[in-house]
Short mmCIF file of C-alpha atoms in Angstrom, two decimals:
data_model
loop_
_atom_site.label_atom_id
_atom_site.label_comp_id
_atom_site.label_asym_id
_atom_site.label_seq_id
_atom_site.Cartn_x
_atom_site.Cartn_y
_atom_site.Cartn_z
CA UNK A 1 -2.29 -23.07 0.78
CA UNK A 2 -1.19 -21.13 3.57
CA UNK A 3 0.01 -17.55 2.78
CA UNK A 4 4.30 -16.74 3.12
CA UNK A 5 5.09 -13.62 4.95
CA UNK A 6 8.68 -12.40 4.77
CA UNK A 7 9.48 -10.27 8.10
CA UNK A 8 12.05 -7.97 8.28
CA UNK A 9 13.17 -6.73 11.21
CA UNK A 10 16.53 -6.08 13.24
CA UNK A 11 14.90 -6.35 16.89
CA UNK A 12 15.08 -9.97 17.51
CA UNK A 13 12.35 -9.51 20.07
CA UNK A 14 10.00 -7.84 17.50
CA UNK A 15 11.17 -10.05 14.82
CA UNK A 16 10.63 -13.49 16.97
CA UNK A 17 6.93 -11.93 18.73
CA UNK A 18 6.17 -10.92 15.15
CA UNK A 19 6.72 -14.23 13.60
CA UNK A 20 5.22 -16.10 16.47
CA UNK A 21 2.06 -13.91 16.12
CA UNK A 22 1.94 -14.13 12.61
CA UNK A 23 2.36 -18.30 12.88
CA UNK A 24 -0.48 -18.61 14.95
CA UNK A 25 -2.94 -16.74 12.34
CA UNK A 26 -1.54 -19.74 10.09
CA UNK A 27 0.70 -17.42 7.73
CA UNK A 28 4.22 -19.32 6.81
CA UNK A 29 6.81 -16.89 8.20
CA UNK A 30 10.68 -15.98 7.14
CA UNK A 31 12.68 -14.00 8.84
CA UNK A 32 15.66 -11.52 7.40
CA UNK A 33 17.73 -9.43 9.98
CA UNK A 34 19.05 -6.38 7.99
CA UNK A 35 17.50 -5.04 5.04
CA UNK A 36 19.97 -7.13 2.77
CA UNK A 37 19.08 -9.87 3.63
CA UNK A 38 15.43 -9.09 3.31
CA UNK A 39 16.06 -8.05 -0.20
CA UNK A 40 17.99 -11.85 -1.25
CA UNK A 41 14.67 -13.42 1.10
CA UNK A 42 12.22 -11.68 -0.96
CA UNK A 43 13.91 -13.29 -3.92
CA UNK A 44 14.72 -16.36 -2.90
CA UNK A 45 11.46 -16.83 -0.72
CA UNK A 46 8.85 -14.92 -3.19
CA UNK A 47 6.77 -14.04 0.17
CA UNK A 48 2.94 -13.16 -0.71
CA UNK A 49 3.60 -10.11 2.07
CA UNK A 50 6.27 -8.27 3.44
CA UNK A 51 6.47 -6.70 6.93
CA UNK A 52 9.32 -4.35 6.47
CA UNK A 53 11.10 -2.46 9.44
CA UNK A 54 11.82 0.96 8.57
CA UNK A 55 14.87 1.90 10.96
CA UNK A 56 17.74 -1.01 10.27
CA UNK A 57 21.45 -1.61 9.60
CA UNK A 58 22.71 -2.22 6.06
CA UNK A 59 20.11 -1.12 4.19
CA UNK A 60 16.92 0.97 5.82
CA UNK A 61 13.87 -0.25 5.11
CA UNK A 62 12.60 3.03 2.30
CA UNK A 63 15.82 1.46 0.46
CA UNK A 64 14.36 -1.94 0.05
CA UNK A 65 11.09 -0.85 -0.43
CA UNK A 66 12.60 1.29 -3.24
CA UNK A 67 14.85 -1.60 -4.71
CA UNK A 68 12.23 -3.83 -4.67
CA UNK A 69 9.40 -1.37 -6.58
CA UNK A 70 12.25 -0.92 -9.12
CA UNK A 71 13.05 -4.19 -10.10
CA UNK A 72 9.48 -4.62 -10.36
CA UNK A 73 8.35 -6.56 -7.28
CA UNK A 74 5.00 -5.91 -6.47
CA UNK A 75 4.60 -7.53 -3.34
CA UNK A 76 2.35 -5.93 -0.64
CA UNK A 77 4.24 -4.31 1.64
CA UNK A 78 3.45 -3.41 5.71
CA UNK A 79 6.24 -0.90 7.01
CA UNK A 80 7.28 -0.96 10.96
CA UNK A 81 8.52 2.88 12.07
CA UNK A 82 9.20 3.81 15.80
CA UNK A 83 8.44 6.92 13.39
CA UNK A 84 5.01 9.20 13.95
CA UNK A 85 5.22 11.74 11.55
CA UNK A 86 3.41 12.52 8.64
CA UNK A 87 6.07 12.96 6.52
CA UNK A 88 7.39 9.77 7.03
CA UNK A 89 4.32 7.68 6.32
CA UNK A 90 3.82 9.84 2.56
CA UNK A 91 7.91 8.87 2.12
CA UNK A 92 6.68 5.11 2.56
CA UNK A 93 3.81 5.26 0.81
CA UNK A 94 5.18 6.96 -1.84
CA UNK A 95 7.94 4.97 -2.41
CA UNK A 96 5.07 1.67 -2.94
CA UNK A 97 4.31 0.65 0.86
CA UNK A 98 0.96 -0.67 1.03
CA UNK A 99 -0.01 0.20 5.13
CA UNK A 100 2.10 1.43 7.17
CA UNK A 101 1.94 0.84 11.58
CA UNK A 102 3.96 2.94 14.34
CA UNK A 103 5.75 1.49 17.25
CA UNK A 104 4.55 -0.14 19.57
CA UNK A 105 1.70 -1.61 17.71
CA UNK A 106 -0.46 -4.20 18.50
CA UNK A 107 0.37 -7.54 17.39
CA UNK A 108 -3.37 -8.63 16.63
CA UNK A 109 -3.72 -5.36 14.79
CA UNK A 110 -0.66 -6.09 12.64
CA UNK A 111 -2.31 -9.36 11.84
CA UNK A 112 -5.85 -8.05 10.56
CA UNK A 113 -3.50 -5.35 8.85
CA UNK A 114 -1.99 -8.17 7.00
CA UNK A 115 -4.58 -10.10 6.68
CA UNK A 116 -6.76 -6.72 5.16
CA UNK A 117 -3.37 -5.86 2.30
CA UNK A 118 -3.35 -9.85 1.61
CA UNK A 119 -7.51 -9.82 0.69
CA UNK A 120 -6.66 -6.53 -1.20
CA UNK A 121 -4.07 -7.82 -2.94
CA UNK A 122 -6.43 -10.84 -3.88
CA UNK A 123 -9.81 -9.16 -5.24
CA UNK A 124 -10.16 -8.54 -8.61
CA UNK A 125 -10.26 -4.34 -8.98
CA UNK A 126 -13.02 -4.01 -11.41
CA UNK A 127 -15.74 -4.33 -13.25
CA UNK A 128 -14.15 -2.17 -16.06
CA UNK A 129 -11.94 -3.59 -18.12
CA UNK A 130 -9.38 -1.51 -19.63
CA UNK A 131 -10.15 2.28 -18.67
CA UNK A 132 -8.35 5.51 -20.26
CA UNK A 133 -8.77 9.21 -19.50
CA UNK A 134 -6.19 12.05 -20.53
CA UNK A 135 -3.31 9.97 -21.49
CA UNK A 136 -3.60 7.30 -18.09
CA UNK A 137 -4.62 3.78 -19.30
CA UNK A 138 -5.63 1.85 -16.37
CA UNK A 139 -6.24 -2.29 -16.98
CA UNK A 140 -8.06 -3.28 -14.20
CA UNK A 141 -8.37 -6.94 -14.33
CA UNK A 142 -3.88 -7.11 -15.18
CA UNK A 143 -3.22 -4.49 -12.38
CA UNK A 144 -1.42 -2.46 -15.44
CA UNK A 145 -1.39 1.22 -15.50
CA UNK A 146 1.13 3.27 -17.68
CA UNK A 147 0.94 7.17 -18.78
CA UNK A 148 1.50 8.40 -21.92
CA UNK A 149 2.94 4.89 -22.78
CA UNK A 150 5.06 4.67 -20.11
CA UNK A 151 4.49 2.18 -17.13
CA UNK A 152 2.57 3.93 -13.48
CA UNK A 153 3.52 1.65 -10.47
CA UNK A 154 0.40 2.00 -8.56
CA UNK A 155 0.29 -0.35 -5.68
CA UNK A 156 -2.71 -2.97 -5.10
CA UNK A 157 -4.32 -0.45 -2.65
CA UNK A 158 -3.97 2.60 -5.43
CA UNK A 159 -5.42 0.59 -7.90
CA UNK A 160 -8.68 0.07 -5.27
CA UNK A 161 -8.75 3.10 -4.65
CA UNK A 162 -8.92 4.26 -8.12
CA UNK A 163 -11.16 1.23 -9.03
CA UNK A 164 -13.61 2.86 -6.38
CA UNK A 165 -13.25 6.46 -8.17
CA UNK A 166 -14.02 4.95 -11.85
CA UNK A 167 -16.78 3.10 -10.93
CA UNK A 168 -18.62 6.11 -9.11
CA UNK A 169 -17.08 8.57 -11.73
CA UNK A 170 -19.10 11.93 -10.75
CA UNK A 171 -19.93 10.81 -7.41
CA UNK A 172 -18.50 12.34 -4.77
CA UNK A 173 -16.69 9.76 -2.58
CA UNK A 174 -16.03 10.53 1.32
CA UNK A 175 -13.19 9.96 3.10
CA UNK A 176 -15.42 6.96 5.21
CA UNK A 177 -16.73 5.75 1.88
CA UNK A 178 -12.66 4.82 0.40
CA UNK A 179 -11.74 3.38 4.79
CA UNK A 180 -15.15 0.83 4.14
CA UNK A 181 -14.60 0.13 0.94
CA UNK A 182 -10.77 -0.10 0.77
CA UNK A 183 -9.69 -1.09 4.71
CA UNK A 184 -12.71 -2.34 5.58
CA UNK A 185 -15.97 -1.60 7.97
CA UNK A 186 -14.55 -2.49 10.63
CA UNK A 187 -11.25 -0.98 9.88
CA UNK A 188 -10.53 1.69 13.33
CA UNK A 189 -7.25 1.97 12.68
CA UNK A 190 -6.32 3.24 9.70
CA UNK A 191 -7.50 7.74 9.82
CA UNK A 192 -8.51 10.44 7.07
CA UNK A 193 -5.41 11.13 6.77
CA UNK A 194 -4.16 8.20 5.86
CA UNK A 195 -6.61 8.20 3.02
CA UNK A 196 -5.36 12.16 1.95
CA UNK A 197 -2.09 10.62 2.13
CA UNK A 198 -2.57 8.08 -0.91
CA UNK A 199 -4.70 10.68 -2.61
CA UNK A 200 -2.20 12.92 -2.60
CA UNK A 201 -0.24 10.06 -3.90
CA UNK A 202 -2.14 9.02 -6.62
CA UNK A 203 -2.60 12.22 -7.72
CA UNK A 204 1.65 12.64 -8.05
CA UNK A 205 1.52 9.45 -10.30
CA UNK A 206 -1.50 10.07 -12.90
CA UNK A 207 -1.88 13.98 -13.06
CA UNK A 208 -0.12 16.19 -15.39
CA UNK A 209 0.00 18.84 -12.77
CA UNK A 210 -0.55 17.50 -8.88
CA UNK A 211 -1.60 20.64 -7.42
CA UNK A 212 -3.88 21.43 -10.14
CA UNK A 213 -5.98 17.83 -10.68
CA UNK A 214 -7.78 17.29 -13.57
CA UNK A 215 -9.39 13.50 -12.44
CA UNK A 216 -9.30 13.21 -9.03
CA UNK A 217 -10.95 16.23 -7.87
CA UNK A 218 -11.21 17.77 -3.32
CA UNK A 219 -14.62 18.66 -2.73
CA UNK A 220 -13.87 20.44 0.26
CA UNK A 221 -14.96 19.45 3.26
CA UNK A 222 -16.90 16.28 2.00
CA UNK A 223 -13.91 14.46 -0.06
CA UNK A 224 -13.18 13.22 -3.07
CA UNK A 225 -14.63 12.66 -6.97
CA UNK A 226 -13.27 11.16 -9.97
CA UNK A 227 -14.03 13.31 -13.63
CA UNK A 228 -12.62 10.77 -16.95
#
């Protein structure tokens, strides 16, 4: 069955090339104009994706991210940004955005993009089962994570990131090593930084003290390793 993605988007240029685009690849496409309306659409519609405009009337697109990740909606989620600073890509990731692309982007790039969250939304995460280190318990094969008994809302691409960290515990991972395994070998889009960025993010969700990890450890200038 063909995969539903929910596009939100106040350009009705963007929105239209975007769903035509996306139509094409063979995705079922909806359409919501403000972020409101992409809110009711994501309930009314359950989309398997969302492409989510940043800038918009109403509601801007970190708000429906964030409404969404706290009513416990899980669905992958691409954000849109005439944006291109840092600071603004953490904000989205942190708040449970799965990619993120600046304008003008490409619109066969946006489609692999998609097509890359969808497949990583899909796999299962581990080979582990359950897995628990200094008060995290990670369930691999539920997507579950909660910290000291209280629920983590990791996003898809966390948890294969993480997956990738458990299974290689004491191995030190490099930044190339997460953009094959996690985006893809033949990912060229997506940079280093992008991969410090949900690090960084990670890190904020399961560590006692951020700036001080005690799992996911820098190994400076190589990247990253996981200690349990």
């Amino acid at each position: 069955m063909a995969k539903k993605i929910l596009v939100v988007e106040d350009e009705p240029g963007i929105r239209l090339s975007v769903s035509d685009e996306l139509e094409s690849a063979g995705y079922l496409v909806c359409t919501a104009e403000n972020g409101e309306k992409g809110l009711a659409a994501a309930e009314r519609e359950k989309p398997d994706l969302i492409v989510l405009d940043l800038m918009m009337p109403v509601l801007d697109g970190t708000e429906v991210c964030k409404r969404l990740r706290m009513r416990e909606d899980r669905t992958p989620i691409i954000m849109l940004t005439v944006k291109d600073k840092e600071v603004d890509k953490v904000l989205g990731l942190e708040l449970g955005a799965d990619d993120y692309m600046t304008k003008p982007f490409s619109l066969r790039e946006l489609t692999a993009r998609v097509k890359a969250v969808l497949r990583r939304a899909e796999e299962k995460p581990a080979r582990h089962g359950v897995v628990g280190f200094g008060g995290v318990r990670l369930d691999f094969k539920k997507f579950e994570a909660a910290k000291d008994g209280k629920a983590l809302d990791l996003t898809p691409l966390e948890f294969q990131m993480l997956k990738l960290l458990v299974e290689r515990e004491g191995e030190v991972l490099t930044r190339d090593d997460f953009l094959d395994a996690v985006w893809g070998e033949d990912n060229v889009a997506v940079s280093f930084r992008t991969v410090d960025s949900h690090i960084a993010n990670i890190r904020k969700k399961i560590e006692d003290d951020p700036s001080n990890p005690r799992h996911v450890l820098s190994i400076r200038g190589v990247g990253y390793k996981f200690a349990g």
